[in-house]
Amino acid sequence: MRRSFLLPALLFLLGACLFPAAKATAQRAGDTTSVACPEPRIAELCVELDASSSVDSAAGSLTFHWLMGDGTTLTGTKVSHCYAARRLYTVQLDVVDEKTGEVRTAEKILPIDFTQEIVLNFSATPAVIHPGQPIVFDAVDSQLPLCENVVVLWDFRDGAVANGRRVEHYFRRPGQYPVRMALRGNGPGSCPDSHCVSRIITVTVAP
């Protein structure tokens, strides 16, 4: 997903390497069997910023310092950066005129908002699972930003279901279980109804 910001004198290209966890798949309430749920995808919190269109060789040499809003400072006409947390960041661009030494502080301010993306992802630990062993399922940073009263529903595909962002489950038998996680929102009107993702969990016999 790419977004571009055309600002006076500078063109910023925001390449938000935000891979939405998966293409949203709506479900009806209570339906966890008839709808195909895609696999989760890691949502990378990355941006690319490009100020090359502002470079004017006749104006002399300029140095670009990008304050990324998380304590990181990058230098260059084009920079890329990945954030550690899903938040709203404010990027500040300072420009230095190498000929005069003038520093133009906050030449541009650019908000980078990762909080408004639909995210569908979950983790399962430990990686190796045996029958009767507890496994923790976590919805991590999954979110439906436009929705209120979002609930997280789990279908473990062994006859058991649960709800909550972080749950524990035991599989009684070895096998492969296409565990499903669904996020459901209860409004307002623009809120997506329900979305799900699925991941195969393999339970093996203990050695």
Short mmCIF file of C-alpha atoms in Angstrom, two decimals:
data_model
loop_
_atom_site.label_atom_id
_atom_site.label_comp_id
_atom_site.label_asym_id
_atom_site.label_seq_id
_atom_site.Cartn_x
_atom_site.Cartn_y
_atom_site.Cartn_z
CA MET A 1 0.00 0.00 0.00
CA ARG A 2 1.54 3.32 -1.10
CA ARG A 3 0.42 6.81 -0.20
CA SER A 4 1.91 10.03 -1.56
CA PHE A 5 1.97 13.46 0.04
CA LEU A 6 2.51 16.46 -2.22
CA LEU A 7 3.64 19.32 0.00
CA PRO A 8 4.91 22.77 -1.02
CA ALA A 9 8.46 22.45 -2.39
CA LEU A 10 8.77 18.80 -1.36
CA LEU A 11 7.30 15.51 -2.47
CA PHE A 12 7.16 12.82 0.18
CA LEU A 13 6.43 9.27 -0.86
CA LEU A 14 5.13 7.22 2.00
CA GLY A 15 5.59 3.57 1.16
CA ALA A 16 3.80 2.10 4.10
CA CYS A 17 4.92 -1.50 3.85
CA LEU A 18 1.84 -2.23 5.83
CA PHE A 19 0.71 -5.52 4.61
CA PRO A 20 -2.78 -5.67 6.02
CA ALA A 21 -2.78 -8.91 7.95
CA ALA A 22 -4.96 -10.34 5.23
CA LYS A 23 -7.69 -9.33 2.86
CA ALA A 24 -10.69 -8.74 5.09
CA THR A 25 -13.26 -11.49 4.89
CA ALA A 26 -16.63 -10.65 6.34
CA GLN A 27 -18.61 -13.24 8.25
CA ARG A 28 -22.12 -13.45 9.56
CA ALA A 29 -22.59 -13.63 13.30
CA GLY A 30 -21.89 -17.12 14.58
CA ASP A 31 -20.53 -18.33 11.26
CA THR A 32 -17.09 -19.86 11.62
CA THR A 33 -17.41 -22.77 9.22
CA SER A 34 -18.82 -21.61 5.88
CA VAL A 35 -16.46 -18.70 5.28
CA ALA A 36 -12.93 -19.20 4.01
CA CYS A 37 -10.47 -17.27 6.15
CA PRO A 38 -7.05 -16.32 4.70
CA GLU A 39 -3.79 -16.74 6.56
CA PRO A 40 -2.50 -13.88 8.72
CA ARG A 41 0.27 -11.75 7.30
CA ILE A 42 2.81 -9.81 9.29
CA ALA A 43 1.98 -6.12 9.31
CA GLU A 44 5.28 -4.33 8.77
CA LEU A 45 5.36 -0.79 10.12
CA CYS A 46 7.68 0.66 7.51
CA VAL A 47 7.86 3.89 5.53
CA GLU A 48 9.90 5.31 2.67
CA LEU A 49 10.38 9.07 2.45
CA ASP A 50 11.64 10.85 -0.66
CA ALA A 51 12.55 14.53 -0.92
CA SER A 52 14.45 14.26 -4.21
CA SER A 53 12.00 16.49 -6.08
CA SER A 54 13.06 19.39 -3.86
CA VAL A 55 16.72 19.15 -4.83
CA ASP A 56 17.76 22.11 -7.00
CA SER A 57 21.36 21.94 -8.18
CA ALA A 58 21.39 25.70 -8.78
CA ALA A 59 20.49 26.37 -5.14
CA GLY A 60 23.52 24.57 -3.77
CA SER A 61 24.00 21.50 -1.62
CA LEU A 62 21.37 20.63 0.97
CA THR A 63 21.46 17.98 3.68
CA PHE A 64 18.22 16.40 4.87
CA HIS A 65 17.83 15.21 8.46
CA TRP A 66 14.69 13.18 9.21
CA LEU A 67 13.57 12.92 12.84
CA MET A 68 11.35 9.86 12.65
CA GLY A 69 9.35 10.42 15.84
CA ASP A 70 10.66 7.40 17.73
CA GLY A 71 14.10 8.71 18.62
CA THR A 72 15.64 7.77 15.28
CA THR A 73 17.32 10.36 13.04
CA LEU A 74 18.16 9.54 9.42
CA THR A 75 20.12 11.57 6.89
CA GLY A 76 19.64 11.58 3.13
CA THR A 77 17.38 12.62 0.29
CA LYS A 78 15.64 9.24 0.39
CA VAL A 79 15.27 7.26 3.61
CA SER A 80 13.38 4.23 4.83
CA HIS A 81 12.54 3.18 8.36
CA CYS A 82 10.58 0.50 10.22
CA TYR A 83 8.87 1.23 13.52
CA ALA A 84 8.55 -1.12 16.48
CA ALA A 85 5.02 -0.24 17.59
CA ARG A 86 1.71 0.58 15.93
CA ARG A 87 1.24 4.25 16.80
CA LEU A 88 0.86 7.73 15.37
CA TYR A 89 4.31 9.20 14.68
CA THR A 90 5.28 12.72 13.67
CA VAL A 91 8.23 12.97 11.28
CA GLN A 92 10.17 16.24 11.26
CA LEU A 93 12.46 17.22 8.40
CA ASP A 94 15.33 19.60 9.11
CA VAL A 95 17.26 20.96 6.11
CA VAL A 96 20.84 22.23 6.27
CA ASP A 97 22.23 24.59 3.62
CA GLU A 98 25.82 23.36 3.32
CA LYS A 99 27.01 26.62 1.73
CA THR A 100 25.76 28.99 4.43
CA GLY A 101 25.42 26.58 7.35
CA GLU A 102 21.81 27.68 7.82
CA VAL A 103 19.61 25.07 9.50
CA ARG A 104 15.95 25.20 8.55
CA THR A 105 14.34 23.42 11.48
CA ALA A 106 11.00 21.69 10.92
CA GLU A 107 11.01 22.50 7.21
CA LYS A 108 8.25 19.93 6.93
CA ILE A 109 6.15 18.00 9.45
CA LEU A 110 4.58 14.73 8.33
CA PRO A 111 2.22 12.55 10.42
CA ILE A 112 2.64 8.80 9.99
CA ASP A 113 -0.45 7.06 11.34
CA PHE A 114 -0.46 3.27 11.66
CA THR A 115 -3.45 3.21 14.01
CA GLN A 116 -6.14 3.38 11.30
CA GLU A 117 -5.22 0.19 9.44
CA ILE A 118 -7.28 -2.99 9.73
CA VAL A 119 -4.93 -5.61 11.18
CA LEU A 120 -5.69 -9.32 11.49
CA ASN A 121 -2.97 -11.47 12.96
CA PHE A 122 -2.42 -13.91 15.81
CA SER A 123 0.38 -15.87 17.40
CA ALA A 124 0.43 -19.34 18.92
CA THR A 125 3.04 -20.46 21.45
CA PRO A 126 4.91 -22.70 21.96
CA ALA A 127 5.89 -23.63 18.40
CA VAL A 128 5.95 -27.38 19.12
CA ILE A 129 2.67 -28.68 20.53
CA HIS A 130 1.68 -32.05 21.97
CA PRO A 131 -1.74 -33.35 23.04
CA GLY A 132 -2.75 -32.04 26.47
CA GLN A 133 -0.14 -29.31 26.39
CA PRO A 134 -1.35 -25.72 26.91
CA ILE A 135 -0.99 -23.39 23.95
CA VAL A 136 -1.49 -19.64 24.19
CA PHE A 137 -3.25 -17.82 21.35
CA ASP A 138 -2.73 -14.07 21.19
CA ALA A 139 -4.43 -11.56 18.88
CA VAL A 140 -1.30 -9.37 19.18
CA ASP A 141 -1.92 -6.03 17.38
CA SER A 142 -5.13 -7.05 15.58
CA GLN A 143 -7.59 -4.17 15.30
CA LEU A 144 -10.68 -2.79 13.54
CA PRO A 145 -10.09 0.95 13.99
CA LEU A 146 -13.52 2.05 12.74
CA CYS A 147 -15.39 -0.23 15.12
CA GLU A 148 -16.59 0.02 18.68
CA ASN A 149 -16.92 -2.85 21.16
CA VAL A 150 -14.63 -5.15 19.18
CA VAL A 151 -14.56 -8.76 20.39
CA VAL A 152 -12.06 -11.47 19.49
CA LEU A 153 -13.51 -14.92 18.80
CA TRP A 154 -11.58 -18.17 18.44
CA ASP A 155 -12.61 -21.44 16.81
CA PHE A 156 -10.01 -24.13 17.47
CA ARG A 157 -11.61 -26.54 14.97
CA ASP A 158 -11.73 -29.33 17.50
CA GLY A 159 -15.20 -28.46 18.77
CA ALA A 160 -14.03 -25.79 21.21
CA VAL A 161 -14.46 -22.01 20.94
CA ALA A 162 -13.36 -19.09 23.11
CA ASN A 163 -13.28 -15.30 23.19
CA GLY A 164 -10.72 -12.73 24.31
CA ARG A 165 -7.52 -11.23 22.96
CA ARG A 166 -5.37 -13.81 24.75
CA VAL A 167 -6.65 -17.32 25.45
CA GLU A 168 -5.27 -20.73 26.38
CA HIS A 169 -6.33 -24.02 24.82
CA TYR A 170 -5.49 -27.73 24.99
CA PHE A 171 -5.76 -30.07 22.01
CA ARG A 172 -6.59 -33.61 23.07
CA ARG A 173 -5.47 -35.41 19.92
CA PRO A 174 -2.63 -35.08 17.42
CA GLY A 175 -3.49 -33.62 14.04
CA GLN A 176 -3.68 -30.41 12.05
CA TYR A 177 -6.19 -27.81 13.19
CA PRO A 178 -7.01 -24.76 11.01
CA VAL A 179 -7.55 -22.44 13.98
CA ARG A 180 -9.61 -19.36 13.18
CA MET A 181 -9.58 -15.97 14.82
CA ALA A 182 -12.34 -13.45 14.06
CA LEU A 183 -12.70 -9.80 15.02
CA ARG A 184 -16.26 -8.55 15.33
CA GLY A 185 -17.30 -4.94 15.71
CA ASN A 186 -20.69 -3.68 16.83
CA GLY A 187 -20.87 -0.33 15.07
CA PRO A 188 -21.05 2.48 14.20
CA GLY A 189 -22.50 2.21 10.72
CA SER A 190 -19.18 2.47 8.89
CA CYS A 191 -17.72 -0.35 10.97
CA PRO A 192 -16.85 -3.55 9.08
CA ASP A 193 -19.02 -6.43 10.26
CA SER A 194 -16.54 -9.20 10.96
CA HIS A 195 -13.19 -10.38 9.68
CA CYS A 196 -11.28 -13.60 10.15
CA VAL A 197 -7.93 -15.24 9.55
CA SER A 198 -6.85 -18.86 9.88
CA ARG A 199 -3.60 -20.67 10.62
CA ILE A 200 -2.80 -24.38 10.67
CA ILE A 201 -1.73 -25.57 14.12
CA THR A 202 0.03 -28.94 14.10
CA VAL A 203 -0.22 -31.12 17.20
CA THR A 204 2.25 -34.00 17.28
CA VAL A 205 2.63 -37.02 19.51
CA ALA A 206 5.20 -36.46 22.24
CA PRO A 207 8.44 -38.42 21.64
#
